[in-house]
PDB file of C-alpha atoms in Angstrom:
ATOM      1  CA  UNK R   1      12.633  14.990   1.882  1.00 89.00           C
ATOM      2  CA  UNK R   2       8.966  14.501   1.071  1.00 93.00           C
ATOM      3  CA  UNK R   3       6.048  12.810   2.793  1.00 93.00           C
ATOM      4  CA  UNK R   4       3.930  10.071   1.275  1.00 93.00           C
ATOM      5  CA  UNK R   5       0.546   9.409   2.915  1.00 94.00           C
ATOM      6  CA  UNK R   6      -1.293   6.135   2.305  1.00 94.00           C
ATOM      7  CA  UNK R   7      -4.844   5.711   3.634  1.00 92.00           C
ATOM      8  CA  UNK R   8      -6.749   2.400   3.529  1.00 88.00           C
ATOM      9  CA  UNK R   9     -10.451   2.918   2.834  1.00 82.00           C
ATOM     10  CA  UNK R  10     -13.463   0.876   1.644  1.00 66.00           C
ATOM     11  CA  UNK R  11     -12.027  -2.558   2.389  1.00 59.00           C
ATOM     12  CA  UNK R  12     -14.497  -5.422   2.574  1.00 60.00           C
ATOM     13  CA  UNK R  13     -16.361  -5.535   5.871  1.00 53.00           C
ATOM     14  CA  UNK R  14     -14.896  -7.873   8.460  1.00 53.00           C
ATOM     15  CA  UNK R  15     -11.448  -7.971   6.931  1.00 58.00           C
ATOM     16  CA  UNK R  16      -8.796  -8.227   9.592  1.00 63.00           C
ATOM     17  CA  UNK R  17      -5.926  -8.862   7.195  1.00 71.00           C
ATOM     18  CA  UNK R  18      -3.206  -6.261   7.292  1.00 80.00           C
ATOM     19  CA  UNK R  19      -2.017  -4.739   4.043  1.00 86.00           C
ATOM     20  CA  UNK R  20       1.770  -4.635   4.083  1.00 90.00           C
ATOM     21  CA  UNK R  21       3.546  -1.680   2.476  1.00 93.00           C
ATOM     22  CA  UNK R  22       6.972  -1.986   0.835  1.00 94.00           C
ATOM     23  CA  UNK R  23       9.150   0.827  -0.449  1.00 94.00           C
ATOM     24  CA  UNK R  24      11.890  -0.362  -2.792  1.00 93.00           C
ATOM     25  CA  UNK R  25      11.327  -3.941  -1.574  1.00 91.00           C
ATOM     26  CA  UNK R  26      11.722  -3.099   2.132  1.00 94.00           C
ATOM     27  CA  UNK R  27       8.693  -3.381   4.407  1.00 94.00           C
ATOM     28  CA  UNK R  28       7.966   0.009   5.943  1.00 94.00           C
ATOM     29  CA  UNK R  29       4.598  -0.556   7.594  1.00 93.00           C
ATOM     30  CA  UNK R  30       1.136  -2.063   7.632  1.00 91.00           C
ATOM     31  CA  UNK R  31      -2.334  -0.704   6.968  1.00 89.00           C
ATOM     32  CA  UNK R  32      -5.396  -1.995   8.832  1.00 84.00           C
ATOM     33  CA  UNK R  33      -8.941  -1.041   7.810  1.00 81.00           C
ATOM     34  CA  UNK R  34      -9.402   2.709   8.208  1.00 85.00           C
ATOM     35  CA  UNK R  35      -5.764   3.381   9.105  1.00 90.00           C
ATOM     36  CA  UNK R  36      -3.174   5.541   7.421  1.00 94.00           C
ATOM     37  CA  UNK R  37       0.588   5.572   7.104  1.00 95.00           C
ATOM     38  CA  UNK R  38       2.888   8.537   6.619  1.00 96.00           C
ATOM     39  CA  UNK R  39       6.371   7.844   5.344  1.00 95.00           C
ATOM     40  CA  UNK R  40       9.210  10.272   4.690  1.00 95.00           C
ATOM     41  CA  UNK R  41      11.310   9.488   1.621  1.00 94.00           C
ATOM     42  CA  UNK R  42      14.219  11.272  -0.003  1.00 93.00           C
ATOM     43  CA  UNK R  43      14.086  12.975  -3.401  1.00 91.00           C
ATOM     44  CA  UNK R  44      15.232   9.924  -5.389  1.00 93.00           C
ATOM     45  CA  UNK R  45      13.074   7.555  -7.465  1.00 94.00           C
ATOM     46  CA  UNK R  46      11.114   5.025  -5.380  1.00 94.00           C
ATOM     47  CA  UNK R  47       8.556   2.235  -5.889  1.00 94.00           C
ATOM     48  CA  UNK R  48       5.785   1.368  -3.416  1.00 94.00           C
ATOM     49  CA  UNK R  49       4.176  -2.108  -3.500  1.00 93.00           C
ATOM     50  CA  UNK R  50       1.609  -3.918  -1.377  1.00 90.00           C
ATOM     51  CA  UNK R  51       0.994  -7.449  -0.121  1.00 87.00           C
ATOM     52  CA  UNK R  52      -1.466  -9.192   2.155  1.00 83.00           C
ATOM     53  CA  UNK R  53      -1.252 -12.439   4.099  1.00 75.00           C
ATOM     54  CA  UNK R  54      -4.417 -14.481   3.694  1.00 74.00           C
ATOM     55  CA  UNK R  55      -5.538 -17.840   5.046  1.00 73.00           C
ATOM     56  CA  UNK R  56      -7.615 -20.337   3.042  1.00 77.00           C
ATOM     57  CA  UNK R  57      -8.511 -23.700   4.622  1.00 84.00           C
ATOM     58  CA  UNK R  58      -5.793 -23.305   7.269  1.00 84.00           C
ATOM     59  CA  UNK R  59      -3.167 -22.658   4.576  1.00 84.00           C
ATOM     60  CA  UNK R  60      -1.396 -19.317   4.748  1.00 82.00           C
ATOM     61  CA  UNK R  61      -0.573 -17.463   1.543  1.00 80.00           C
ATOM     62  CA  UNK R  62       0.999 -14.144   0.696  1.00 77.00           C
ATOM     63  CA  UNK R  63      -0.813 -12.263  -2.010  1.00 79.00           C
ATOM     64  CA  UNK R  64       1.313  -9.684  -3.761  1.00 80.00           C
ATOM     65  CA  UNK R  65      -0.578  -6.901  -5.453  1.00 80.00           C
ATOM     66  CA  UNK R  66       0.919  -5.597  -8.625  1.00 73.00           C
ATOM     67  CA  UNK R  67      -0.242  -2.052  -8.068  1.00 71.00           C
ATOM     68  CA  UNK R  68       2.926  -0.067  -7.910  1.00 83.00           C
ATOM     69  CA  UNK R  69       3.227   3.579  -7.035  1.00 92.00           C
ATOM     70  CA  UNK R  70       6.191   5.114  -8.767  1.00 92.00           C
ATOM     71  CA  UNK R  71       7.656   8.171  -7.111  1.00 92.00           C
ATOM     72  CA  UNK R  72       9.708  10.237  -9.503  1.00 90.00           C
ATOM     73  CA  UNK R  73      12.824  12.116  -8.638  1.00 90.00           C
ATOM     74  CA  UNK R  74      12.259  15.389  -6.759  1.00 87.00           C
ATOM     75  CA  UNK R  75       8.447  15.135  -6.744  1.00 89.00           C
ATOM     76  CA  UNK R  76       6.388  16.830  -4.025  1.00 91.00           C
ATOM     77  CA  UNK R  77       4.432  15.252  -1.165  1.00 93.00           C
ATOM     78  CA  UNK R  78       1.743  12.832  -2.400  1.00 94.00           C
ATOM     79  CA  UNK R  79      -1.408  11.308  -0.885  1.00 95.00           C
ATOM     80  CA  UNK R  80      -3.046   8.024  -1.895  1.00 94.00           C
ATOM     81  CA  UNK R  81      -6.179   6.103  -0.958  1.00 92.00           C
ATOM     82  CA  UNK R  82      -5.962   2.334  -1.101  1.00 89.00           C
ATOM     83  CA  UNK R  83      -9.204   0.341  -1.460  1.00 85.00           C
ATOM     84  CA  UNK R  84     -10.343  -3.162  -2.383  1.00 74.00           C
ATOM     85  CA  UNK R  85     -13.067  -3.566  -5.005  1.00 70.00           C
ATOM     86  CA  UNK R  86     -14.078  -6.896  -6.515  1.00 63.00           C
ATOM     87  CA  UNK R  87     -10.978  -8.651  -5.170  1.00 67.00           C
ATOM     88  CA  UNK R  88      -8.645  -6.102  -6.735  1.00 77.00           C
ATOM     89  CA  UNK R  89      -6.588  -3.498  -4.973  1.00 83.00           C
ATOM     90  CA  UNK R  90      -7.128   0.026  -6.296  1.00 85.00           C
ATOM     91  CA  UNK R  91      -4.743   2.891  -5.677  1.00 89.00           C
ATOM     92  CA  UNK R  92      -6.086   6.403  -6.162  1.00 90.00           C
ATOM     93  CA  UNK R  93      -4.018   9.547  -5.854  1.00 93.00           C
ATOM     94  CA  UNK R  94      -5.754  12.275  -3.876  1.00 93.00           C
ATOM     95  CA  UNK R  95      -4.862  15.911  -4.490  1.00 84.00           C
ATOM     96  CA  UNK R  96      -3.605  17.921  -1.525  1.00 65.00           C
TER      97      UNK R  96
END
């Protein structure tokens, strides 16, 4: 088993939208501004993806972000910072 830590930083001010976190297509949690999520995963290959529900003119939309974190087989614990810049989601790996 290994631990993956995701921390949401530097999101645009006033954003209340939750960033949803999916591992292998299954929702495993949500990240609010300034929050973090720790998730234990086994030693197999995994993919982490993100989405956000947004509302424009009373219409609700789901925005899927194509940033994918690929976890290779038997890798160690990993830490990531997730931030929004210019309308794009950036994922940065942080060393332990």
